Amino acid sequence: MVTAPRLTSTLNIMARYYKILCLFTLLCLSACQEGGDAGSLLGQWRMKGSDTQYVSFSGSVSLFRLMGKGEIFGNFQHVGDSLFMQCVSVKGVKKDTAIVEDTFGFKPFSDIRVRIETLDSEDLVLSKDGKVWAFYKY
């Protein structure tokens, strides 16, 4: 016989894995969509002046990485001189939002729009409201 607390715990675990599976499926499908080629953005970029902050682009999937603190996935679109990013928190914890908004400075977490000032094989420079982020290909 299954007790109520044990059943609740099992359902919570199943719900978490279902949420992760759905997110993984969404990211995989969006990476394969037409026009999802990252183009010149493809690869891993390291923030200038930092040994811990990276952003990667592949297909239409972005990944923010703060070494030792976590990784946040999202989708992105490169349209003209604009870069649109929507981040996703699998666990829905404040730490995920803080990595993107506070550490990287990209806001708001789920609807980021920045201007691409420079994009070539070595440098990526983004800007928004007077703030500038400079990355180099890593």
PDB file of C-alpha atoms in Angstrom, residues 29 74 79 81-82 90-91 103 114:
ATOM      1  CA  LEU A  29      12.667  21.250 -31.850  1.00  0.00           C
ATOM      2  CA  GLY A  74      17.120  29.847 -23.983  1.00  0.00           C
ATOM      3  CA  VAL A  79      17.254  39.670 -37.003  1.00  0.00           C
ATOM      4  CA  ASP A  81      21.267  44.205 -36.084  1.00  0.00           C
ATOM      5  CA  SER A  82      19.098  42.884 -33.230  1.00  0.00           C
ATOM      6  CA  VAL A  90      14.022  24.579 -15.632  1.00  0.00           C
ATOM      7  CA  LYS A  91      13.694  24.656 -11.855  1.00  0.00           C
ATOM      8  CA  THR A 103      25.599  38.800 -13.453  1.00  0.00           C
ATOM      9  CA  VAL A 114      19.987  43.818 -27.589  1.00  0.00           C
TER      10      VAL A 114
END
